[in-house]
Amino acid sequence: MTIQVGDKVPDFELRVMGSNGPEAVRTGDLLAGKTVVMFAVPGAFTPTCSAAHLPGFVVNADKIRAKGVDSIICTSVNDAFVMDAWGKAHNAEDVIMLADGLAEFAEALDLTQDRTAAQMGIRSQRYAMIVDDGIVRLLNIDEKGLESTSAEAILAAL
């Protein structure tokens, strides 16, 4: 069943790029005791994700933080090297670029999409959440476009 408002976000080990290469981080640690905006994209360097989704959170990071958000996390079914390169390409220093390389986190949330027909494998759906101390306070999912998952939509909901 898809994660719902009021549910606890599952604790998974994922990867971020550290100074010596990919480093393990736990979602439970990233979310504990904090207000976090977490958004997911189907793939790094893909058109909508690169042209609008990630850039919106980069541009609005200060406004989002001013509403009491401790951190902004972007996750995708890509490896830590790709997520790091994509973040650097978009000056996303204020966004944690979290790699869900095996889609395990997306699967645990029941927020995957099967893109094997397009040679892309299992990917995350496009979503955005506001999470308070590990509990989902808001969950928006967009099947197409960015109507409810954009930085502007999340900023309006904070």
PDB file of C-alpha atoms in Angstrom:
ATOM      1  CA  MET A   1       0.000   0.000   0.000  1.00  0.00           C
ATOM      2  CA  THR A   2       1.251   3.459  -0.906  1.00  0.00           C
ATOM      3  CA  ILE A   3       2.585   5.495   1.990  1.00  0.00           C
ATOM      4  CA  GLN A   4      -0.053   7.869   3.361  1.00  0.00           C
ATOM      5  CA  VAL A   5      -0.240  11.039   5.400  1.00  0.00           C
ATOM      6  CA  GLY A   6       0.333  10.037   9.031  1.00  0.00           C
ATOM      7  CA  ASP A   7       2.597   7.092   8.144  1.00  0.00           C
ATOM      8  CA  LYS A   8       6.205   6.836   9.281  1.00  0.00           C
ATOM      9  CA  VAL A   9       8.727   6.971   6.433  1.00  0.00           C
ATOM     10  CA  PRO A  10      10.606   3.650   6.372  1.00  0.00           C
ATOM     11  CA  ASP A  11      14.214   3.651   7.499  1.00  0.00           C
ATOM     12  CA  PHE A  12      16.455   2.656   4.580  1.00  0.00           C
ATOM     13  CA  GLU A  13      20.160   2.815   3.870  1.00  0.00           C
ATOM     14  CA  LEU A  14      20.758   4.860   0.728  1.00  0.00           C
ATOM     15  CA  ARG A  15      23.761   6.740  -0.647  1.00  0.00           C
ATOM     16  CA  VAL A  16      25.029  10.297  -0.944  1.00  0.00           C
ATOM     17  CA  MET A  17      28.327  11.424  -2.390  1.00  0.00           C
ATOM     18  CA  GLY A  18      30.917  12.139   0.260  1.00  0.00           C
ATOM     19  CA  SER A  19      34.440  13.490  -0.014  1.00  0.00           C
ATOM     20  CA  ASN A  20      35.817   9.967  -0.549  1.00  0.00           C
ATOM     21  CA  GLY A  21      33.011   8.599  -2.728  1.00  0.00           C
ATOM     22  CA  PRO A  22      29.541   7.224  -2.031  1.00  0.00           C
ATOM     23  CA  GLU A  23      28.592   7.123   1.643  1.00  0.00           C
ATOM     24  CA  ALA A  24      25.761   5.259   3.315  1.00  0.00           C
ATOM     25  CA  VAL A  25      23.082   7.331   5.039  1.00  0.00           C
ATOM     26  CA  ARG A  26      19.859   6.233   6.684  1.00  0.00           C
ATOM     27  CA  THR A  27      16.577   7.907   5.916  1.00  0.00           C
ATOM     28  CA  GLY A  28      15.674   7.573   9.587  1.00  0.00           C
ATOM     29  CA  ASP A  29      18.697   9.679  10.528  1.00  0.00           C
ATOM     30  CA  LEU A  30      17.983  12.290   7.846  1.00  0.00           C
ATOM     31  CA  LEU A  31      14.388  12.712   9.046  1.00  0.00           C
ATOM     32  CA  ALA A  32      14.609  12.275  12.832  1.00  0.00           C
ATOM     33  CA  GLY A  33      13.669  15.380  14.791  1.00  0.00           C
ATOM     34  CA  LYS A  34      13.467  17.541  11.668  1.00  0.00           C
ATOM     35  CA  THR A  35      10.988  19.045   9.255  1.00  0.00           C
ATOM     36  CA  VAL A  36      12.056  17.893   5.813  1.00  0.00           C
ATOM     37  CA  VAL A  37      10.837  18.401   2.284  1.00  0.00           C
ATOM     38  CA  MET A  38      11.564  15.272   0.277  1.00  0.00           C
ATOM     39  CA  PHE A  39      10.854  15.065  -3.408  1.00  0.00           C
ATOM     40  CA  ALA A  40      11.470  12.330  -5.948  1.00  0.00           C
ATOM     41  CA  VAL A  41      12.017  12.405  -9.657  1.00  0.00           C
ATOM     42  CA  PRO A  42      11.881   9.582 -12.213  1.00  0.00           C
ATOM     43  CA  GLY A  43      15.475  10.222 -13.267  1.00  0.00           C
ATOM     44  CA  ALA A  44      18.389  12.608 -13.001  1.00  0.00           C
ATOM     45  CA  PHE A  45      19.180  14.536 -16.184  1.00  0.00           C
ATOM     46  CA  THR A  46      15.730  13.805 -17.641  1.00  0.00           C
ATOM     47  CA  PRO A  47      13.894  16.718 -19.301  1.00  0.00           C
ATOM     48  CA  THR A  48      11.209  17.778 -16.788  1.00  0.00           C
ATOM     49  CA  CYS A  49      13.346  16.866 -13.797  1.00  0.00           C
ATOM     50  CA  SER A  50      16.280  18.949 -15.045  1.00  0.00           C
ATOM     51  CA  ALA A  51      14.375  21.832 -16.580  1.00  0.00           C
ATOM     52  CA  ALA A  52      11.916  22.465 -13.774  1.00  0.00           C
ATOM     53  CA  HIS A  53      11.649  20.099 -10.812  1.00  0.00           C
ATOM     54  CA  LEU A  54      15.126  20.236  -9.240  1.00  0.00           C
ATOM     55  CA  PRO A  55      15.768  23.858 -10.321  1.00  0.00           C
ATOM     56  CA  GLY A  56      12.560  24.966  -8.583  1.00  0.00           C
ATOM     57  CA  PHE A  57      13.792  23.600  -5.269  1.00  0.00           C
ATOM     58  CA  VAL A  58      17.245  25.131  -5.790  1.00  0.00           C
ATOM     59  CA  VAL A  59      15.794  28.593  -6.495  1.00  0.00           C
ATOM     60  CA  ASN A  60      13.291  28.376  -3.619  1.00  0.00           C
ATOM     61  CA  ALA A  61      15.523  26.704  -1.018  1.00  0.00           C
ATOM     62  CA  ASP A  62      15.851  29.849   1.132  1.00  0.00           C
ATOM     63  CA  LYS A  63      12.091  30.491   1.071  1.00  0.00           C
ATOM     64  CA  ILE A  64      11.392  26.863   1.990  1.00  0.00           C
ATOM     65  CA  ARG A  65      13.881  26.973   4.858  1.00  0.00           C
ATOM     66  CA  ALA A  66      12.377  30.249   6.049  1.00  0.00           C
ATOM     67  CA  LYS A  67       9.114  28.330   6.603  1.00  0.00           C
ATOM     68  CA  GLY A  68      10.839  26.107   9.178  1.00  0.00           C
ATOM     69  CA  VAL A  69      12.193  23.336   6.968  1.00  0.00           C
ATOM     70  CA  ASP A  70      15.496  21.899   8.175  1.00  0.00           C
ATOM     71  CA  SER A  71      16.505  20.165   4.952  1.00  0.00           C
ATOM     72  CA  ILE A  72      15.462  19.487   1.382  1.00  0.00           C
ATOM     73  CA  ILE A  73      16.098  16.023  -0.039  1.00  0.00           C
ATOM     74  CA  CYS A  74      15.893  14.948  -3.670  1.00  0.00           C
ATOM     75  CA  THR A  75      15.774  11.227  -4.350  1.00  0.00           C
ATOM     76  CA  SER A  76      15.885   9.281  -7.582  1.00  0.00           C
ATOM     77  CA  VAL A  77      16.579   5.774  -8.797  1.00  0.00           C
ATOM     78  CA  ASN A  78      20.124   6.644  -9.830  1.00  0.00           C
ATOM     79  CA  ASP A  79      23.507   5.976  -8.248  1.00  0.00           C
ATOM     80  CA  ALA A  80      25.348   8.429  -6.014  1.00  0.00           C
ATOM     81  CA  PHE A  81      27.759   9.432  -8.808  1.00  0.00           C
ATOM     82  CA  VAL A  82      24.889  10.458 -11.096  1.00  0.00           C
ATOM     83  CA  MET A  83      22.999  12.239  -8.311  1.00  0.00           C
ATOM     84  CA  ASP A  84      26.139  14.136  -7.334  1.00  0.00           C
ATOM     85  CA  ALA A  85      26.879  15.191 -10.925  1.00  0.00           C
ATOM     86  CA  TRP A  86      23.265  16.226 -11.463  1.00  0.00           C
ATOM     87  CA  GLY A  87      23.254  18.267  -8.254  1.00  0.00           C
ATOM     88  CA  LYS A  88      26.483  20.013  -9.230  1.00  0.00           C
ATOM     89  CA  ALA A  89      25.124  20.738 -12.721  1.00  0.00           C
ATOM     90  CA  HIS A  90      22.203  22.571 -11.085  1.00  0.00           C
ATOM     91  CA  ASN A  91      24.082  24.254  -8.203  1.00  0.00           C
ATOM     92  CA  ALA A  92      22.033  22.215  -5.726  1.00  0.00           C
ATOM     93  CA  GLU A  93      24.331  22.743  -2.732  1.00  0.00           C
ATOM     94  CA  ASP A  94      21.288  23.275  -0.494  1.00  0.00           C
ATOM     95  CA  VAL A  95      19.640  19.992  -1.546  1.00  0.00           C
ATOM     96  CA  ILE A  96      20.667  16.550  -0.294  1.00  0.00           C
ATOM     97  CA  MET A  97      20.999  14.425  -3.433  1.00  0.00           C
ATOM     98  CA  LEU A  98      19.951  10.979  -2.197  1.00  0.00           C
ATOM     99  CA  ALA A  99      20.593   7.963  -4.423  1.00  0.00           C
ATOM    100  CA  ASP A 100      18.049   5.117  -4.382  1.00  0.00           C
ATOM    101  CA  GLY A 101      20.071   3.085  -6.845  1.00  0.00           C
ATOM    102  CA  LEU A 102      18.093  -0.153  -6.536  1.00  0.00           C
ATOM    103  CA  ALA A 103      14.653   1.494  -6.166  1.00  0.00           C
ATOM    104  CA  GLU A 104      14.301  -0.127  -2.748  1.00  0.00           C
ATOM    105  CA  PHE A 105      13.154   3.052  -1.043  1.00  0.00           C
ATOM    106  CA  ALA A 106      10.672   3.883  -3.813  1.00  0.00           C
ATOM    107  CA  GLU A 107       9.359   0.313  -3.617  1.00  0.00           C
ATOM    108  CA  ALA A 108       8.986   0.529   0.173  1.00  0.00           C
ATOM    109  CA  LEU A 109       6.884   3.676  -0.292  1.00  0.00           C
ATOM    110  CA  ASP A 110       4.951   1.906  -3.073  1.00  0.00           C
ATOM    111  CA  LEU A 111       5.749   4.850  -5.316  1.00  0.00           C
ATOM    112  CA  THR A 112       7.375   3.165  -8.288  1.00  0.00           C
ATOM    113  CA  GLN A 113       6.612   3.141 -11.974  1.00  0.00           C
ATOM    114  CA  ASP A 114       7.633   0.513 -14.488  1.00  0.00           C
ATOM    115  CA  ARG A 115       9.532   2.178 -17.334  1.00  0.00           C
ATOM    116  CA  THR A 116      11.078  -1.021 -18.717  1.00  0.00           C
ATOM    117  CA  ALA A 117       9.305  -0.540 -22.065  1.00  0.00           C
ATOM    118  CA  ALA A 118      11.379   2.637 -22.468  1.00  0.00           C
ATOM    119  CA  GLN A 119      14.585   0.833 -21.351  1.00  0.00           C
ATOM    120  CA  MET A 120      14.603   2.779 -18.063  1.00  0.00           C
ATOM    121  CA  GLY A 121      13.695  -0.023 -15.646  1.00  0.00           C
ATOM    122  CA  ILE A 122      11.821   0.567 -12.408  1.00  0.00           C
ATOM    123  CA  ARG A 123      11.768   4.230 -11.465  1.00  0.00           C
ATOM    124  CA  SER A 124      10.289   6.381  -8.739  1.00  0.00           C
ATOM    125  CA  GLN A 125       7.059   8.195  -9.333  1.00  0.00           C
ATOM    126  CA  ARG A 126       7.263  11.965  -9.120  1.00  0.00           C
ATOM    127  CA  TYR A 127       6.238  12.992  -5.614  1.00  0.00           C
ATOM    128  CA  ALA A 128       6.891  15.558  -2.929  1.00  0.00           C
ATOM    129  CA  MET A 129       6.398  15.146   0.816  1.00  0.00           C
ATOM    130  CA  ILE A 130       6.607  17.260   3.896  1.00  0.00           C
ATOM    131  CA  VAL A 131       7.897  15.060   6.705  1.00  0.00           C
ATOM    132  CA  ASP A 132       7.888  15.991  10.395  1.00  0.00           C
ATOM    133  CA  ASP A 133      10.157  13.836  12.583  1.00  0.00           C
ATOM    134  CA  GLY A 134       9.793  10.932  10.136  1.00  0.00           C
ATOM    135  CA  ILE A 135       5.989  11.202   9.808  1.00  0.00           C
ATOM    136  CA  VAL A 136       4.408  12.188   6.478  1.00  0.00           C
ATOM    137  CA  ARG A 137       2.463  15.424   6.920  1.00  0.00           C
ATOM    138  CA  LEU A 138       1.786  16.029   3.197  1.00  0.00           C
ATOM    139  CA  LEU A 139       2.162  13.761   0.181  1.00  0.00           C
ATOM    140  CA  ASN A 140       1.615  15.004  -3.365  1.00  0.00           C
ATOM    141  CA  ILE A 141       2.030  12.756  -6.405  1.00  0.00           C
ATOM    142  CA  ASP A 142       2.067  13.896 -10.028  1.00  0.00           C
ATOM    143  CA  GLU A 143       1.611  11.349 -12.780  1.00  0.00           C
ATOM    144  CA  LYS A 144       2.410  14.011 -15.373  1.00  0.00           C
ATOM    145  CA  GLY A 145       3.773  17.490 -14.959  1.00  0.00           C
ATOM    146  CA  LEU A 146       4.575  19.309 -11.735  1.00  0.00           C
ATOM    147  CA  GLU A 147       1.212  20.658 -10.648  1.00  0.00           C
ATOM    148  CA  SER A 148       1.366  19.414  -7.056  1.00  0.00           C
ATOM    149  CA  THR A 149       5.022  18.413  -6.600  1.00  0.00           C
ATOM    150  CA  SER A 150       6.805  21.606  -7.606  1.00  0.00           C
ATOM    151  CA  ALA A 151       8.732  23.697  -5.126  1.00  0.00           C
ATOM    152  CA  GLU A 152       6.086  26.382  -5.480  1.00  0.00           C
ATOM    153  CA  ALA A 153       3.281  23.934  -4.590  1.00  0.00           C
ATOM    154  CA  ILE A 154       5.186  22.689  -1.550  1.00  0.00           C
ATOM    155  CA  LEU A 155       6.059  26.236  -0.482  1.00  0.00           C
ATOM    156  CA  ALA A 156       2.356  27.142  -0.613  1.00  0.00           C
ATOM    157  CA  ALA A 157       1.553  24.115   1.584  1.00  0.00           C
ATOM    158  CA  LEU A 158       4.125  24.942   4.291  1.00  0.00           C
TER     159      LEU A 158
END
